[in-house]
Coordinates of C-alpha atoms in Angstrom, one line a residue:
M1 CA 82.1 63.2 128.1
T2 CA 84.5 65.9 127.0
T3 CA 83.4 65.5 123.4
D4 CA 79.7 66.0 124.4
V5 CA 80.5 69.1 126.4
A6 CA 82.5 70.6 123.4
A7 CA 79.6 69.7 121.0
D8 CA 77.1 71.4 123.3
T9 CA 79.2 74.5 123.6
A10 CA 79.6 74.7 119.9
V11 CA 75.8 74.4 119.4
I12 CA 75.2 77.1 122.0
K13 CA 77.7 79.5 120.4
A14 CA 76.0 78.9 117.0
L15 CA 72.6 79.6 118.4
K16 CA 73.8 82.8 120.1
R17 CA 75.4 83.9 116.8
M18 CA 72.1 83.3 114.9
R19 CA 70.2 85.3 117.5
L20 CA 72.5 88.3 117.6
P21 CA 71.6 91.1 115.1
Q22 CA 74.1 91.3 112.3
T23 CA 74.8 95.0 112.7
Q24 CA 77.6 95.0 110.1
R25 CA 75.6 93.2 107.5
N26 CA 72.5 95.4 108.1
R27 CA 74.6 98.5 107.5
E28 CA 76.1 96.9 104.4
F29 CA 72.5 96.1 103.1
W30 CA 71.4 99.7 103.2
L31 CA 74.6 101.0 101.8
L32 CA 74.5 98.4 99.0
L33 CA 70.9 99.4 98.3
F34 CA 71.9 103.0 98.0
A35 CA 74.9 102.1 95.7
C36 CA 72.6 100.1 93.4
A37 CA 70.1 103.0 93.3
I38 CA 72.8 105.5 92.3
S39 CA 74.1 103.1 89.6
G40 CA 70.6 102.6 88.2
A41 CA 69.9 106.4 88.3
A42 CA 73.2 107.0 86.4
L43 CA 72.2 104.5 83.6
A44 CA 68.8 106.2 83.4
L45 CA 70.3 109.7 83.2
V46 CA 72.7 108.6 80.5
Q47 CA 69.8 107.4 78.4
L48 CA 67.8 110.6 79.0
G49 CA 70.8 112.8 78.2
A50 CA 72.0 110.9 75.1
L51 CA 68.8 109.3 73.7
G52 CA 66.0 111.4 75.2
F53 CA 64.2 108.3 76.5
I54 CA 64.7 105.3 78.9
D55 CA 65.1 101.9 77.4
P56 CA 64.0 99.4 80.1
F57 CA 66.1 96.6 78.7
I58 CA 69.5 98.1 79.6
L59 CA 68.1 98.8 83.1
F60 CA 67.1 95.2 83.3
I61 CA 70.6 94.1 82.3
G62 CA 72.1 96.5 84.8
G63 CA 69.8 95.0 87.5
G64 CA 71.7 91.8 87.1
M65 CA 74.7 93.4 88.7
A66 CA 72.6 94.4 91.7
V67 CA 71.3 90.8 92.0
L68 CA 74.9 89.4 92.1
A69 CA 76.0 92.2 94.6
F70 CA 73.2 91.2 96.9
A71 CA 74.0 87.6 96.4
L72 CA 77.5 88.4 97.7
H73 CA 75.9 90.2 100.6
F74 CA 73.7 87.3 101.6
V75 CA 76.7 84.9 101.3
L76 CA 78.6 87.2 103.7
R77 CA 75.7 87.0 106.2
V78 CA 76.1 83.2 106.3
V79 CA 79.9 82.6 106.1
A80 CA 81.5 86.0 107.1
S81 CA 79.1 88.0 109.1
D82 CA 81.8 90.1 110.7
A83 CA 83.3 91.3 107.5
D84 CA 83.8 95.0 106.8
P85 CA 80.4 96.6 105.7
F86 CA 81.8 99.3 103.5
V87 CA 84.0 97.5 101.0
V88 CA 81.3 95.8 98.9
P89 CA 79.0 98.9 98.6
I90 CA 81.9 101.1 97.5
A91 CA 83.1 98.6 94.9
T92 CA 79.6 98.2 93.6
L93 CA 79.0 101.9 93.2
L94 CA 82.3 102.4 91.4
T95 CA 81.6 99.5 89.1
G96 CA 78.1 100.8 88.4
L97 CA 79.3 104.3 87.6
G98 CA 82.0 102.8 85.3
I99 CA 79.3 100.8 83.4
A100 CA 77.1 103.9 83.0
M101 CA 79.9 105.9 81.5
I102 CA 81.1 103.1 79.2
Y103 CA 77.5 102.7 78.1
R104 CA 77.3 106.4 77.4
I105 CA 80.4 106.3 75.2
D106 CA 78.9 103.3 73.3
I107 CA 75.8 105.3 72.6
A108 CA 78.0 108.1 71.2
E109 CA 80.0 105.7 69.0
G110 CA 76.9 103.8 67.9
F111 CA 78.1 100.4 69.3
T112 CA 75.5 97.8 70.2
G113 CA 75.4 94.1 71.1
W114 CA 78.7 92.4 71.7
T115 CA 80.6 95.1 69.9
A116 CA 79.7 97.5 72.7
A117 CA 82.2 97.7 75.5
S118 CA 79.4 98.1 78.1
T119 CA 78.0 94.7 77.2
R120 CA 81.3 93.1 77.7
Q121 CA 81.8 95.0 80.9
L122 CA 78.5 93.7 82.2
V123 CA 79.6 90.1 81.5
W124 CA 82.9 90.7 83.2
T125 CA 81.1 92.2 86.2
A126 CA 79.1 89.0 86.5
I127 CA 82.3 86.9 86.3
S128 CA 84.0 89.2 88.8
L129 CA 81.2 89.0 91.4
A130 CA 80.9 85.2 90.9
G131 CA 84.7 84.9 91.5
A132 CA 84.4 87.1 94.6
I133 CA 81.5 84.9 95.9
A134 CA 83.5 81.7 95.3
T135 CA 86.6 83.2 97.0
V136 CA 84.6 84.1 100.1
I137 CA 83.0 80.7 100.3
L138 CA 86.1 78.6 99.6
L139 CA 88.7 80.6 101.5
R140 CA 87.5 80.0 105.0
N141 CA 90.8 81.0 106.6
Y142 CA 93.0 83.5 104.8
R143 CA 96.1 82.4 106.9
I144 CA 96.3 79.3 104.7
L145 CA 97.7 81.5 102.0
F146 CA 100.8 81.9 104.2
R147 CA 101.8 78.3 103.6
Y148 CA 102.1 78.8 99.9
T149 CA 104.1 82.0 100.0
Y150 CA 106.8 81.0 97.5
L151 CA 104.3 79.2 95.3
F152 CA 102.4 82.5 94.9
G153 CA 105.7 84.3 94.1
L154 CA 106.5 81.8 91.4
A155 CA 102.9 82.1 90.0
G156 CA 103.3 85.9 89.9
I157 CA 106.5 85.7 87.9
L158 CA 105.0 83.1 85.5
L159 CA 102.0 85.2 84.9
L160 CA 104.2 88.2 84.0
L161 CA 106.0 86.0 81.5
L162 CA 102.9 84.6 79.8
P163 CA 102.8 87.3 77.1
F164 CA 106.2 86.1 75.8
I165 CA 105.0 82.6 75.1
P166 CA 104.6 82.1 71.3
G167 CA 100.9 81.8 70.4
L168 CA 99.7 83.5 73.5
G169 CA 101.1 87.0 73.4
V170 CA 99.3 89.8 71.5
S171 CA 102.1 91.2 69.3
E172 CA 100.1 94.2 68.0
A173 CA 99.7 95.7 71.5
N174 CA 101.7 98.7 72.5
A175 CA 103.0 96.8 75.5
D176 CA 103.6 93.1 75.9
V177 CA 101.0 92.6 78.6
W178 CA 98.1 90.9 76.8
V179 CA 97.5 87.2 76.4
S180 CA 95.0 85.9 73.8
I181 CA 93.5 82.4 73.8
G182 CA 92.3 81.3 70.4
G183 CA 91.9 84.9 69.3
I184 CA 88.6 85.0 71.3
F185 CA 89.5 85.4 75.0
S186 CA 92.1 88.0 76.0
F187 CA 93.3 89.2 79.4
Q188 CA 96.2 90.9 81.2
P189 CA 97.9 88.3 83.4
G190 CA 99.7 91.1 85.2
E191 CA 96.4 92.0 86.9
I192 CA 96.3 88.7 88.7
A193 CA 100.1 88.7 89.1
K194 CA 99.9 91.7 91.4
I195 CA 97.7 89.8 93.8
C196 CA 100.0 86.8 93.8
L197 CA 103.0 89.0 94.4
A198 CA 101.2 90.8 97.2
I199 CA 100.6 87.5 98.9
F200 CA 104.3 86.5 98.3
F201 CA 105.6 89.8 99.7
A202 CA 103.4 89.5 102.8
G203 CA 104.6 86.0 103.5
Y204 CA 108.2 86.8 102.7
L205 CA 108.4 89.8 104.9
V206 CA 106.8 88.0 107.8
R207 CA 109.6 85.4 107.5
T208 CA 112.5 87.8 107.1
R209 CA 111.3 90.9 109.1
E210 CA 113.9 90.4 111.9
S211 CA 116.8 90.6 109.5
L212 CA 115.3 93.5 107.6
T213 CA 114.9 95.5 110.9
S214 CA 118.5 95.0 112.0
V215 CA 120.1 98.1 113.4
G216 CA 122.3 100.0 111.0
K217 CA 124.0 103.4 111.0
K218 CA 122.0 106.4 112.1
V219 CA 122.5 109.4 109.8
L220 CA 120.4 112.7 109.9
G221 CA 118.2 111.2 112.6
I222 CA 117.3 108.2 110.4
T223 CA 118.5 104.6 110.9
W224 CA 119.7 103.2 107.6
P225 CA 119.8 99.5 106.9
R226 CA 123.0 97.6 106.3
M227 CA 124.1 96.8 102.8
R228 CA 123.3 93.1 103.1
E229 CA 119.7 93.9 103.9
L230 CA 119.3 95.7 100.5
G231 CA 119.3 92.4 98.6
P232 CA 115.5 91.8 98.4
V233 CA 114.9 95.5 97.5
I234 CA 117.4 95.3 94.7
V235 CA 115.9 92.1 93.3
V236 CA 112.4 93.5 93.2
W237 CA 113.8 96.7 91.7
L238 CA 115.5 94.7 88.9
I239 CA 112.2 92.8 88.3
S240 CA 110.3 96.1 88.0
L241 CA 113.0 97.5 85.6
G242 CA 112.7 94.2 83.6
I243 CA 108.9 94.8 83.3
I244 CA 109.5 98.3 82.1
V245 CA 112.3 97.3 79.6
I246 CA 111.1 94.0 78.3
Q247 CA 107.3 94.4 78.5
R248 CA 107.3 98.2 77.8
D249 CA 104.9 98.5 80.8
L250 CA 105.9 101.5 82.9
G251 CA 102.8 101.4 85.0
T252 CA 103.0 97.7 86.2
G253 CA 106.7 98.1 87.0
M254 CA 106.1 101.1 89.2
L255 CA 103.1 99.5 90.8
I256 CA 104.9 96.3 91.9
F257 CA 107.9 98.1 93.2
G258 CA 105.7 100.7 95.1
L259 CA 103.7 97.8 96.5
F260 CA 106.9 96.1 97.9
I261 CA 108.3 99.3 99.4
A262 CA 105.0 100.1 101.1
M263 CA 104.7 96.6 102.6
L264 CA 108.4 96.7 103.6
Y265 CA 107.7 100.0 105.5
V266 CA 104.7 98.5 107.3
A267 CA 106.7 95.4 108.2
T268 CA 109.8 97.2 109.5
G269 CA 108.5 100.7 110.4
K270 CA 111.7 102.2 108.9
T271 CA 111.4 105.5 107.0
S272 CA 114.8 104.8 105.4
W273 CA 113.3 102.0 103.3
V274 CA 110.8 104.5 101.8
L275 CA 113.6 107.0 101.0
I276 CA 115.7 104.3 99.5
G277 CA 112.7 103.1 97.4
L278 CA 112.1 106.6 96.2
A279 CA 115.7 107.1 95.2
M280 CA 115.7 103.8 93.3
V281 CA 112.5 104.8 91.5
A282 CA 114.0 108.1 90.5
A283 CA 117.2 106.4 89.3
G284 CA 115.3 103.8 87.3
V285 CA 113.0 106.3 85.7
A286 CA 115.9 108.6 84.8
A287 CA 117.8 105.8 83.2
A288 CA 114.7 104.5 81.3
T289 CA 113.9 108.0 80.0
Q290 CA 117.4 108.2 78.5
I291 CA 117.5 104.7 77.1
L292 CA 114.0 103.6 76.2
P293 CA 112.3 105.7 73.4
Y294 CA 108.7 105.0 74.6
V295 CA 109.5 106.2 78.1
H296 CA 111.2 109.2 76.7
G297 CA 108.1 109.9 74.5
R298 CA 105.8 109.7 77.6
F299 CA 107.9 112.3 79.4
T300 CA 108.1 114.5 76.4
N301 CA 104.3 114.5 76.1
W302 CA 104.0 115.2 79.8
L303 CA 106.4 118.1 79.9
Y304 CA 105.5 119.7 76.5
A305 CA 101.8 118.8 76.1
F306 CA 100.8 122.3 74.9
D307 CA 104.1 123.1 73.2
F308 CA 103.0 122.3 69.6
D309 CA 106.5 122.9 68.3
V310 CA 107.7 119.8 70.3
V311 CA 104.6 117.6 70.5
D312 CA 102.3 117.0 67.6
P313 CA 98.7 118.0 68.8
S314 CA 97.2 115.7 66.3
G315 CA 99.5 112.8 67.0
S316 CA 101.2 111.7 70.2
G317 CA 99.9 114.6 72.2
F318 CA 96.3 114.4 71.0
Q319 CA 94.9 112.1 73.8
L320 CA 96.4 114.0 76.7
V321 CA 95.3 117.4 75.4
Q322 CA 91.8 116.2 74.6
G323 CA 91.4 114.7 78.0
I324 CA 92.4 118.0 79.7
F325 CA 90.1 119.9 77.5
G326 CA 87.3 117.5 78.5
L327 CA 87.9 118.1 82.2
A328 CA 87.9 121.9 81.5
H329 CA 84.7 121.6 79.6
G330 CA 83.0 119.9 82.6
G331 CA 83.9 122.7 85.0
L332 CA 82.6 122.5 88.5
I333 CA 79.3 120.7 88.1
G334 CA 79.7 119.0 84.7
T335 CA 77.7 119.0 81.5
G336 CA 75.4 116.2 82.9
L337 CA 75.4 112.5 82.0
G338 CA 74.9 112.1 78.3
Q339 CA 75.4 115.8 77.6
G340 CA 79.1 115.9 77.0
R341 CA 81.5 114.7 74.3
P342 CA 83.8 112.3 76.0
Q343 CA 84.1 110.1 72.9
V344 CA 86.4 112.8 71.3
T345 CA 89.2 111.5 73.5
P346 CA 90.8 108.2 72.4
L347 CA 90.2 105.2 74.7
A348 CA 87.7 107.3 76.7
E349 CA 86.1 104.1 78.1
S350 CA 89.3 102.7 79.5
D351 CA 92.5 104.7 79.9
Y352 CA 90.7 108.0 80.0
I353 CA 87.5 107.2 81.8
I354 CA 88.4 109.7 84.5
P355 CA 88.3 112.7 82.1
S356 CA 85.1 111.2 80.7
L357 CA 83.5 111.2 84.1
G358 CA 85.0 114.6 85.0
E359 CA 83.5 116.2 81.9
E360 CA 79.9 115.0 82.6
L361 CA 80.0 114.9 86.4
G362 CA 82.2 117.9 86.9
L363 CA 84.9 118.6 89.5
I364 CA 82.4 117.9 92.3
G365 CA 81.5 114.5 90.9
L366 CA 85.1 113.6 90.3
F367 CA 86.0 114.5 93.9
A368 CA 83.1 112.3 95.1
I369 CA 84.6 109.4 93.2
L370 CA 88.1 110.1 94.6
C371 CA 86.6 110.2 98.1
L372 CA 85.1 106.7 97.5
Y373 CA 88.6 105.4 96.6
M374 CA 90.0 107.1 99.7
V375 CA 87.4 105.5 102.0
F376 CA 88.0 102.1 100.3
A377 CA 91.8 102.3 100.8
S378 CA 91.4 103.6 104.4
R379 CA 89.0 100.7 105.3
G380 CA 91.5 98.2 103.9
I381 CA 94.4 99.8 105.9
R382 CA 92.2 99.8 109.0
I383 CA 91.5 96.1 108.5
G384 CA 95.3 95.5 108.4
I385 CA 96.0 97.6 111.4
A386 CA 93.3 95.9 113.5
G387 CA 94.8 92.5 112.7
Q388 CA 96.9 90.6 115.3
D389 CA 98.8 88.4 112.9
D390 CA 101.5 89.9 110.8
F391 CA 100.6 88.2 107.6
G392 CA 97.0 89.5 107.5
K393 CA 98.2 92.9 108.5
L394 CA 100.7 93.1 105.6
L395 CA 98.4 91.5 103.0
A396 CA 95.4 93.8 103.8
T397 CA 97.6 96.9 103.8
G398 CA 99.4 95.8 100.6
L399 CA 96.2 95.1 98.7
S400 CA 94.6 98.4 99.8
F401 CA 97.8 100.3 98.8
T402 CA 97.7 98.7 95.4
I403 CA 94.3 100.2 94.7
A404 CA 95.3 103.6 96.1
L405 CA 98.6 103.7 94.1
Q406 CA 96.9 102.6 90.9
V407 CA 94.3 105.4 91.3
F408 CA 97.1 108.0 91.9
I409 CA 99.1 106.8 88.9
M410 CA 96.1 107.0 86.6
V411 CA 94.5 110.2 87.9
G412 CA 97.9 111.8 88.0
G413 CA 98.6 110.8 84.5
V414 CA 95.4 112.0 82.8
T415 CA 95.6 115.3 84.8
R416 CA 99.3 115.9 83.8
V417 CA 100.5 115.7 87.4
I418 CA 102.8 112.8 86.4
P419 CA 103.6 111.1 83.1
L420 CA 100.8 108.8 81.8
T421 CA 101.3 105.1 82.2
G422 CA 99.4 102.1 80.9
L423 CA 97.4 101.1 84.0
T424 CA 93.6 101.1 84.4
T425 CA 91.4 102.9 86.9
P426 CA 90.2 100.3 89.4
F427 CA 86.5 99.3 89.0
L428 CA 85.7 102.1 86.6
A429 CA 87.6 101.4 83.4
A430 CA 86.6 98.9 80.8
G431 CA 88.6 95.7 81.0
G432 CA 87.8 92.3 82.2
S433 CA 91.1 91.2 83.8
S434 CA 91.4 94.4 85.8
L435 CA 87.8 94.1 87.1
V436 CA 88.2 90.4 88.1
A437 CA 91.5 91.3 89.9
N438 CA 89.9 94.2 91.8
W439 CA 86.9 92.1 93.0
L440 CA 89.2 89.4 94.1
I441 CA 91.0 92.0 96.2
V442 CA 87.5 92.9 97.6
A443 CA 87.0 89.2 98.5
L444 CA 90.3 88.9 100.2
L445 CA 89.7 92.1 102.3
L446 CA 86.4 90.7 103.3
R447 CA 87.9 87.5 104.5
I448 CA 90.7 89.2 106.3
S449 CA 88.3 91.6 108.1
D450 CA 86.1 88.8 109.1
G451 CA 89.0 86.8 110.5
V452 CA 90.3 89.9 112.3
R453 CA 87.0 90.5 114.1
R454 CA 86.8 86.9 115.1
Q455 CA 90.2 86.8 116.7
P456 CA 90.2 86.8 120.5
R457 CA 91.4 90.0 122.0
V458 CA 94.3 90.0 124.4
V459 CA 93.6 92.0 127.5
I460 CA 96.6 93.3 129.5
G461 CA 96.2 94.2 133.1

């Protein structure tokens, strides 16, 4: 009898759920339609500006991204109807703008077919969206990730070590971060490693938060942790330094350590952890600048970019200077899509895609892109704050902070606010492994937000 009642109740709940208007998904539908329209218009403007006519074929190919984005939307209607409605449209718009700019640079360079970075980016976009759809479908409950906390930590470390395996690592790369399979397929395992480590950090901090929040001495109004609680921070700090020293990857080392400190602050609420983290970053960077030639070179280019007696303007300082000149050429409103010369800057489609967009969209367009990133990160943090379980709260906050920190590091580097590192701009820059990792972050945020909204609310009083 009890079983029949439970079954009837489940059926009634399902019917009510089907009848209720899916407000979140309807909002997402219109925002996604707007994002796809802007992306298509950007492709058309690139062709008009650079070629003088519109080739329907590239628009047809670009429409494939819209089909997959709407496929993700309809999957969310079925399996995660309460997921956040802003995350997918923002990611789609950023990806579409990135494809348009990469395609514009291919036109300037005369690349077509598989040699064109935009063609490969479209393929990677399809793979990324398919991976996001699969993650949303298969990961019905994000809390199951908590069970495999240490397994994800091990996977993250192993992924970082993959480039050192003989036969896999790409030796001609500036940093030991690339892995090649058969000389055909190459990717950066560190992009997936940051997601694994975010899951590990979230699970680890949930398990050890009580010891990390132990009361210590209070100095200058701030409660400082005891020495024995510094162990995990020192371990992550040493891992980050190892990435900088061994892999020659300053960006990933800073990203992973910054991710851990941010999640540690969210878990404990102690400002002292942030101050300790900043002090350790400063100490590590100061030591690396004096010991490692490539780090010293980056700081020299940063400090003396326009001092041609110190930095060779046609050598190590060429990329940074050309990127800044490109931004200056764009001015307030830009030259217009297809009207600038972003190809003059080396790696304009990947490392320097922000100056490329800034030149043709201007300061206004660049600010609009940064606002999209800001909204994306704020929605992710809001998802974490709204959660009632600590694991989901830390994971959503950590993943959102990863995107925000990566944008700050890249935009700060190309605008000479901070030294340039080897990271990629999320969603915009050419690169398959980065795009896949970013869309997996989108899928995880969707799953967490849907789980948060389905949680029963505790009413006090």
